Amino acid sequence: MSASKSQRSEQRIATKVGAIVGGQTSCKAPEIAAFENYMHDVPDVDIVSYHSLHGPAVDPKGQPLVLIPHRDNHGSLAKIKNILSCLGSKFVLLSAEQHDKITADTQAVTHAAFLSMGTAWEANKQFPWDVGRYIGGIENIKINVTLRIFSNKWHVYAGLAIMNPSAKQQIEQYAQSVTELYKLMGPDHRQELTDRIMAARKAVFKQPIRKDLLLKDEVLDKFSLGSPPPERLRNDHLSLLAMVDCWWKLGVVPYDHMICSTPLFRIWLGAAQYLFTNETMLNEAIDSAVEDSVAFRSDDFEFAHAARTWSNLVALGSMEGYKEKFERIQKYFEPRFPEATKVGNEMITTILKRTEAD
């Protein structure tokens, strides 16, 4: 609804002459629309928004900070840069539309994967750190990041997914990729499954691998919430297979977003690269999908169902439905949040330092 002339007049009274207005929201479309609504006839006011692409527990030094000079008629961008330079972040200039598209590509669909994992574990009444299949290596990333997300407020993820006009398509495609790959898991579809996985690998990982994203088992194994099994158990890694399949289907090249990616996205991309560029591990995942499909059917079924459910909630724009589902699962994992948060923060800090050093 457009603001009335009296409302805009009141806003004018509350804004100093020559002011700079902006916001730190994670979704810029509604933010910029609101500023335009109230400030379109106030020419002396500039609109320069920004967004730090990391959570409050991450050191801002060296992390991307997006600046959006939507209306800069008086050199306000330079002032904003000067004010925010104390954070030590890397400035990235984007339009509001570019910001929302990249955020959807990196954050929204990444969160959907971890939300679906947590939902599946809750549905099966599993604590993944008690299941050998989910302990060690990149499994620790799945557990620690999932618990990190569910230990936060629901609206952080709901707003980013539901209010971002670019996010719905990405989240829907992820759910579709999960569902279609799940249907191919079994002895009757080995070749079709293999062909699809390899096609996705060729499209997404066609350039030389990023050495700064390399993950190592000896590092990841230190951050287990449970006791590792005597021998590592294989896993079909449906969540990661679907992530790469999703990027392929959407024509997304994740490396193109590295300059303004979040720590969680870089770690998730690192996990995908870890799986897809390791021939032995990728073939083992395919073997598991085909040969272990009965043993792990319930886990993968719940994961596929969860991905569709989150996608439907986003498509419907249901904030209440999102909140109810998020908080129910949050309550299930709540007893382990203190330990998981501590271990998860240490893991993220260690991985980021090591990958940057490499």
Short mmCIF file of C-alpha atoms in Angstrom, two decimals:
data_model
loop_
_atom_site.label_atom_id
_atom_site.label_comp_id
_atom_site.label_asym_id
_atom_site.label_seq_id
_atom_site.Cartn_x
_atom_site.Cartn_y
_atom_site.Cartn_z
CA MET A 1 0.00 0.00 0.00
CA SER A 2 1.40 3.41 -0.92
CA ALA A 3 2.10 5.89 1.83
CA SER A 4 -0.22 8.87 2.03
CA LYS A 5 1.09 12.42 1.57
CA SER A 6 0.68 13.06 5.31
CA GLN A 7 2.65 9.91 6.17
CA ARG A 8 5.46 10.97 3.86
CA SER A 9 5.34 14.42 5.39
CA GLU A 10 5.77 12.90 8.87
CA GLN A 11 8.68 10.84 7.58
CA ARG A 12 10.22 13.99 6.16
CA ILE A 13 10.04 15.62 9.62
CA ALA A 14 11.82 12.60 11.10
CA THR A 15 14.62 12.72 8.51
CA LYS A 16 17.30 15.37 8.68
CA VAL A 17 18.08 17.41 5.59
CA GLY A 18 20.87 15.69 3.68
CA ALA A 19 20.49 12.43 5.62
CA ILE A 20 21.60 9.03 4.40
CA VAL A 21 19.09 6.22 4.96
CA GLY A 22 19.77 2.51 4.65
CA GLY A 23 19.16 -0.86 6.24
CA GLN A 24 21.00 -4.04 7.22
CA THR A 25 18.25 -6.49 6.24
CA SER A 26 19.07 -9.72 4.42
CA CYS A 27 16.38 -9.13 1.79
CA LYS A 28 16.62 -5.85 -0.09
CA ALA A 29 13.53 -5.86 -2.33
CA PRO A 30 11.01 -4.87 0.41
CA GLU A 31 13.56 -2.63 2.12
CA ILE A 32 14.29 -0.55 -0.98
CA ALA A 33 10.57 -0.48 -1.86
CA ALA A 34 9.81 1.00 1.57
CA PHE A 35 12.52 3.67 1.22
CA GLU A 36 11.29 4.58 -2.25
CA ASN A 37 7.74 4.74 -0.96
CA TYR A 38 8.59 7.28 1.70
CA MET A 39 11.59 9.01 0.15
CA HIS A 40 10.91 9.23 -3.58
CA ASP A 41 10.06 12.93 -3.38
CA VAL A 42 12.83 13.83 -0.90
CA PRO A 43 15.77 14.56 -3.27
CA ASP A 44 18.27 15.67 -0.62
CA VAL A 45 18.17 12.26 1.10
CA ASP A 46 20.41 9.48 -0.28
CA ILE A 47 19.60 5.76 0.01
CA VAL A 48 22.65 3.58 0.64
CA SER A 49 21.92 0.14 2.09
CA TYR A 50 24.31 -2.55 3.25
CA HIS A 51 24.41 -6.16 4.43
CA SER A 52 27.12 -8.07 6.28
CA LEU A 53 27.22 -11.58 4.83
CA HIS A 54 27.91 -13.46 8.05
CA GLY A 55 26.31 -14.14 11.41
CA PRO A 56 26.97 -12.30 14.69
CA ALA A 57 29.34 -15.00 15.96
CA VAL A 58 31.73 -14.58 13.01
CA ASP A 59 34.60 -12.08 13.06
CA PRO A 60 33.69 -9.45 10.40
CA LYS A 61 37.34 -8.92 9.43
CA GLY A 62 37.82 -10.03 5.84
CA GLN A 63 34.16 -11.06 5.42
CA PRO A 64 32.09 -9.58 2.55
CA LEU A 65 29.96 -6.53 3.30
CA VAL A 66 27.60 -5.61 0.47
CA LEU A 67 27.02 -1.91 -0.21
CA ILE A 68 24.01 -0.85 -2.27
CA PRO A 69 24.18 2.79 -3.42
CA HIS A 70 20.57 2.82 -4.58
CA ARG A 71 20.41 6.62 -4.68
CA ASP A 72 23.68 8.46 -4.22
CA ASN A 73 23.43 12.04 -5.45
CA HIS A 74 25.71 13.59 -2.84
CA GLY A 75 28.72 11.29 -2.49
CA SER A 76 27.17 9.35 0.39
CA LEU A 77 28.75 6.04 -0.56
CA ALA A 78 32.19 7.34 0.41
CA LYS A 79 30.87 8.38 3.81
CA ILE A 80 29.29 4.97 4.41
CA LYS A 81 32.52 3.24 3.45
CA ASN A 82 34.42 5.40 5.91
CA ILE A 83 31.97 4.65 8.74
CA LEU A 84 31.92 0.89 8.11
CA SER A 85 35.67 0.56 7.50
CA CYS A 86 36.15 -0.07 11.24
CA LEU A 87 34.70 -3.58 10.70
CA GLY A 88 37.61 -4.60 8.46
CA SER A 89 35.20 -6.26 6.01
CA LYS A 90 35.60 -6.48 2.23
CA PHE A 91 33.24 -4.08 0.43
CA VAL A 92 31.23 -5.49 -2.49
CA LEU A 93 29.11 -3.09 -4.59
CA LEU A 94 25.84 -4.53 -5.87
CA SER A 95 22.33 -3.43 -6.83
CA ALA A 96 19.43 -4.53 -4.65
CA GLU A 97 18.36 -7.03 -7.34
CA GLN A 98 21.84 -8.51 -7.65
CA HIS A 99 22.07 -8.83 -3.87
CA ASP A 100 18.79 -10.72 -3.58
CA LYS A 101 19.66 -13.07 -6.47
CA ILE A 102 23.07 -13.94 -5.01
CA THR A 103 21.62 -14.28 -1.51
CA ALA A 104 19.00 -16.70 -2.86
CA ASP A 105 21.68 -18.69 -4.70
CA THR A 106 23.96 -18.91 -1.68
CA GLN A 107 22.04 -18.54 1.57
CA ALA A 108 18.40 -19.51 0.97
CA VAL A 109 19.02 -22.82 -0.78
CA THR A 110 21.90 -23.70 1.57
CA HIS A 111 19.65 -23.15 4.58
CA ALA A 112 16.97 -25.32 2.94
CA ALA A 113 19.40 -28.25 2.86
CA PHE A 114 20.27 -28.00 6.55
CA LEU A 115 16.67 -27.36 7.61
CA SER A 116 15.64 -30.52 5.73
CA MET A 117 18.36 -32.57 7.44
CA GLY A 118 17.25 -31.45 10.89
CA THR A 119 13.61 -32.14 10.00
CA ALA A 120 14.42 -35.67 8.81
CA TRP A 121 16.39 -36.49 11.96
CA GLU A 122 13.57 -35.21 14.14
CA ALA A 123 10.97 -37.16 12.16
CA ASN A 124 12.96 -40.39 12.66
CA LYS A 125 13.59 -39.46 16.30
CA GLN A 126 17.34 -39.63 15.66
CA PHE A 127 20.14 -37.72 17.29
CA PRO A 128 22.66 -37.93 14.43
CA TRP A 129 25.67 -37.88 16.74
CA ASP A 130 24.45 -41.28 18.04
CA VAL A 131 24.34 -42.77 14.51
CA GLY A 132 27.67 -43.92 13.07
CA ARG A 133 26.61 -42.98 9.56
CA TYR A 134 26.62 -39.30 10.53
CA ILE A 135 29.91 -39.00 12.41
CA GLY A 136 33.27 -37.92 11.03
CA GLY A 137 34.49 -35.96 8.01
CA ILE A 138 31.91 -33.90 6.16
CA GLU A 139 29.18 -35.52 8.29
CA ASN A 140 30.35 -33.22 11.08
CA ILE A 141 29.63 -30.23 8.86
CA LYS A 142 26.06 -31.44 8.36
CA ILE A 143 25.42 -31.93 12.07
CA ASN A 144 27.16 -28.84 13.42
CA VAL A 145 25.74 -26.41 10.88
CA THR A 146 22.22 -27.88 11.19
CA LEU A 147 22.27 -27.41 14.96
CA ARG A 148 23.79 -23.96 14.57
CA ILE A 149 20.86 -22.94 12.36
CA PHE A 150 18.19 -24.39 14.63
CA SER A 151 19.75 -22.67 17.66
CA ASN A 152 18.96 -19.29 16.07
CA LYS A 153 15.66 -17.43 15.66
CA TRP A 154 13.23 -18.78 13.05
CA HIS A 155 12.54 -15.40 11.46
CA VAL A 156 16.17 -15.05 10.32
CA TYR A 157 15.64 -17.89 7.83
CA ALA A 158 11.93 -17.39 7.13
CA GLY A 159 12.38 -13.76 6.12
CA LEU A 160 15.31 -14.53 3.86
CA ALA A 161 13.42 -17.35 2.12
CA ILE A 162 9.89 -15.94 1.95
CA MET A 163 10.51 -12.23 1.40
CA ASN A 164 13.28 -12.64 -1.18
CA PRO A 165 11.58 -12.81 -4.60
CA SER A 166 14.53 -14.80 -6.01
CA ALA A 167 14.55 -17.48 -3.30
CA LYS A 168 11.38 -19.43 -4.11
CA GLN A 169 12.69 -20.83 -7.40
CA GLN A 170 15.99 -21.97 -5.87
CA ILE A 171 14.33 -23.67 -2.89
CA GLU A 172 11.74 -25.32 -5.13
CA GLN A 173 14.47 -26.64 -7.44
CA TYR A 174 16.41 -28.03 -4.51
CA ALA A 175 13.32 -29.92 -3.33
CA GLN A 176 12.76 -31.18 -6.87
CA SER A 177 16.38 -32.32 -7.18
CA VAL A 178 16.14 -34.18 -3.86
CA THR A 179 12.90 -35.88 -4.89
CA GLU A 180 14.07 -36.90 -8.36
CA LEU A 181 17.41 -38.28 -7.13
CA TYR A 182 15.64 -40.13 -4.32
CA LYS A 183 13.41 -41.87 -6.88
CA LEU A 184 16.51 -43.06 -8.75
CA MET A 185 18.09 -44.64 -5.68
CA GLY A 186 17.86 -48.38 -6.14
CA PRO A 187 19.43 -51.17 -8.25
CA ASP A 188 17.07 -50.63 -11.18
CA HIS A 189 18.28 -47.08 -11.89
CA ARG A 190 22.03 -47.20 -11.27
CA GLN A 191 23.02 -45.99 -14.76
CA GLU A 192 20.43 -43.22 -14.86
CA LEU A 193 21.46 -42.02 -11.39
CA THR A 194 25.15 -42.17 -12.28
CA ASP A 195 24.64 -40.29 -15.56
CA ARG A 196 22.72 -37.52 -13.82
CA ILE A 197 25.29 -37.12 -11.04
CA MET A 198 28.15 -37.02 -13.52
CA ALA A 199 26.35 -34.48 -15.71
CA ALA A 200 25.91 -32.23 -12.67
CA ARG A 201 29.58 -32.65 -11.75
CA LYS A 202 30.71 -31.74 -15.25
CA ALA A 203 28.58 -28.59 -15.29
CA VAL A 204 29.41 -27.29 -11.79
CA PHE A 205 33.02 -28.41 -11.35
CA LYS A 206 34.29 -27.85 -14.90
CA GLN A 207 36.93 -25.36 -13.77
CA PRO A 208 40.01 -26.25 -11.67
CA ILE A 209 39.08 -26.89 -8.04
CA ARG A 210 39.44 -24.05 -5.58
CA LYS A 211 42.36 -24.94 -3.32
CA ASP A 212 41.17 -22.36 -0.78
CA LEU A 213 38.04 -24.50 -0.29
CA LEU A 214 39.82 -27.81 0.24
CA LEU A 215 38.61 -29.67 3.33
CA LYS A 216 40.56 -32.35 5.14
CA ASP A 217 39.25 -35.30 7.16
CA GLU A 218 41.90 -34.86 9.84
CA VAL A 219 40.58 -31.36 10.48
CA LEU A 220 36.86 -32.17 10.28
CA ASP A 221 37.15 -35.27 12.51
CA LYS A 222 38.10 -33.08 15.48
CA PHE A 223 34.62 -31.58 15.60
CA SER A 224 32.43 -34.62 16.27
CA LEU A 225 29.60 -34.44 18.80
CA GLY A 226 29.64 -38.23 19.09
CA SER A 227 32.18 -41.04 19.10
CA PRO A 228 33.40 -42.03 15.60
CA PRO A 229 32.74 -45.67 14.60
CA PRO A 230 35.76 -48.02 14.27
CA GLU A 231 35.40 -47.79 10.48
CA ARG A 232 33.83 -44.96 8.51
CA LEU A 233 30.40 -45.93 7.21
CA ARG A 234 29.47 -44.99 3.68
CA ASN A 235 26.63 -42.60 2.93
CA ASP A 236 24.79 -41.66 -0.25
CA HIS A 237 25.07 -37.94 0.66
CA LEU A 238 21.68 -37.16 -0.87
CA SER A 239 21.78 -33.61 0.53
CA LEU A 240 25.02 -32.82 -1.32
CA LEU A 241 24.13 -34.70 -4.50
CA ALA A 242 20.91 -32.68 -4.67
CA MET A 243 22.74 -29.41 -3.99
CA VAL A 244 25.02 -29.83 -6.98
CA ASP A 245 22.12 -31.10 -9.09
CA CYS A 246 20.16 -28.00 -8.09
CA TRP A 247 23.00 -25.65 -9.12
CA TRP A 248 23.24 -27.48 -12.44
CA LYS A 249 19.51 -27.27 -13.16
CA LEU A 250 19.42 -23.55 -12.28
CA GLY A 251 22.56 -22.77 -14.27
CA VAL A 252 24.26 -21.48 -11.11
CA VAL A 253 28.05 -21.50 -10.98
CA PRO A 254 28.66 -21.27 -7.20
CA TYR A 255 32.25 -20.12 -7.61
CA ASP A 256 30.97 -16.94 -9.26
CA HIS A 257 29.47 -15.92 -5.92
CA MET A 258 32.60 -16.38 -3.82
CA ILE A 259 33.29 -12.65 -3.57
CA CYS A 260 30.09 -12.14 -1.61
CA SER A 261 29.50 -15.54 -0.03
CA THR A 262 28.79 -16.32 3.61
CA PRO A 263 31.06 -18.55 5.71
CA LEU A 264 28.39 -21.28 5.74
CA PHE A 265 28.09 -21.21 1.95
CA ARG A 266 31.85 -21.46 1.51
CA ILE A 267 31.95 -24.44 3.85
CA TRP A 268 28.97 -26.11 2.11
CA LEU A 269 30.53 -25.52 -1.31
CA GLY A 270 33.76 -26.93 0.09
CA ALA A 271 31.88 -30.06 1.21
CA ALA A 272 30.30 -30.43 -2.24
CA GLN A 273 33.69 -29.98 -3.92
CA TYR A 274 35.18 -32.48 -1.45
CA LEU A 275 32.64 -35.12 -2.50
CA PHE A 276 32.40 -34.47 -6.24
CA THR A 277 36.12 -34.14 -6.98
CA ASN A 278 37.04 -37.30 -5.07
CA GLU A 279 36.36 -40.12 -7.53
CA THR A 280 36.49 -42.85 -4.88
CA MET A 281 34.16 -41.04 -2.49
CA LEU A 282 31.66 -40.11 -5.22
CA ASN A 283 31.51 -43.68 -6.53
CA GLU A 284 31.06 -44.87 -2.96
CA ALA A 285 28.10 -42.49 -2.57
CA ILE A 286 26.54 -43.89 -5.76
CA ASP A 287 27.13 -47.46 -4.55
CA SER A 288 25.49 -46.57 -1.24
CA ALA A 289 22.51 -45.01 -2.99
CA VAL A 290 22.00 -48.14 -5.05
CA GLU A 291 23.01 -50.93 -2.67
CA ASP A 292 22.06 -49.46 0.73
CA SER A 293 18.76 -48.00 -0.40
CA VAL A 294 16.72 -50.36 1.80
CA ALA A 295 18.79 -49.78 4.95
CA PHE A 296 18.66 -45.99 4.63
CA ARG A 297 15.29 -45.68 2.90
CA SER A 298 13.53 -44.13 5.88
CA ASP A 299 16.24 -41.49 6.37
CA ASP A 300 16.23 -40.46 2.72
CA PHE A 301 12.43 -40.57 2.51
CA GLU A 302 12.08 -38.19 5.46
CA PHE A 303 14.75 -35.92 3.98
CA ALA A 304 12.94 -35.75 0.63
CA HIS A 305 9.62 -35.15 2.37
CA ALA A 306 11.18 -32.39 4.50
CA ALA A 307 12.67 -30.63 1.45
CA ARG A 308 9.23 -30.56 -0.21
CA THR A 309 7.58 -29.32 2.98
CA TRP A 310 9.97 -26.37 3.44
CA SER A 311 9.59 -25.53 -0.25
CA ASN A 312 5.80 -25.54 0.05
CA LEU A 313 5.88 -23.28 3.12
CA VAL A 314 8.06 -20.81 1.24
CA ALA A 315 5.89 -20.96 -1.89
CA LEU A 316 2.78 -20.26 0.22
CA GLY A 317 4.52 -17.41 2.04
CA SER A 318 3.48 -18.99 5.33
CA MET A 319 5.40 -17.26 8.11
CA GLU A 320 3.27 -18.95 10.78
CA GLY A 321 3.72 -22.39 9.27
CA TYR A 322 7.45 -21.83 8.98
CA LYS A 323 7.66 -20.68 12.60
CA GLU A 324 5.63 -23.62 13.93
CA LYS A 325 7.74 -26.21 12.10
CA PHE A 326 11.07 -24.55 12.90
CA GLU A 327 10.34 -24.17 16.62
CA ARG A 328 9.09 -27.75 17.00
CA ILE A 329 12.34 -29.12 15.59
CA GLN A 330 14.32 -26.55 17.55
CA LYS A 331 12.82 -27.88 20.77
CA TYR A 332 13.85 -31.43 19.86
CA PHE A 333 17.54 -30.51 19.50
CA GLU A 334 17.61 -27.84 22.21
CA PRO A 335 19.43 -29.89 24.90
CA ARG A 336 22.54 -30.11 22.70
CA PHE A 337 22.66 -26.47 21.58
CA PRO A 338 25.29 -25.23 24.10
CA GLU A 339 27.81 -27.91 23.13
CA ALA A 340 26.90 -27.82 19.44
CA THR A 341 27.24 -24.04 19.28
CA LYS A 342 30.67 -24.16 20.88
CA VAL A 343 31.91 -26.99 18.65
CA GLY A 344 30.28 -25.50 15.56
CA ASN A 345 31.88 -22.09 16.09
CA GLU A 346 35.28 -23.71 16.57
CA MET A 347 34.80 -25.80 13.43
CA ILE A 348 33.80 -22.83 11.28
CA THR A 349 36.63 -20.67 12.59
CA THR A 350 39.19 -23.44 12.05
CA ILE A 351 37.96 -24.31 8.54
CA LEU A 352 37.89 -20.68 7.42
CA LYS A 353 41.40 -20.04 8.75
CA ARG A 354 42.83 -23.18 7.18
CA THR A 355 41.12 -22.72 3.82
CA GLU A 356 42.21 -19.08 3.66
CA ALA A 357 45.76 -20.11 4.54
CA ASP A 358 45.78 -22.82 1.87
#
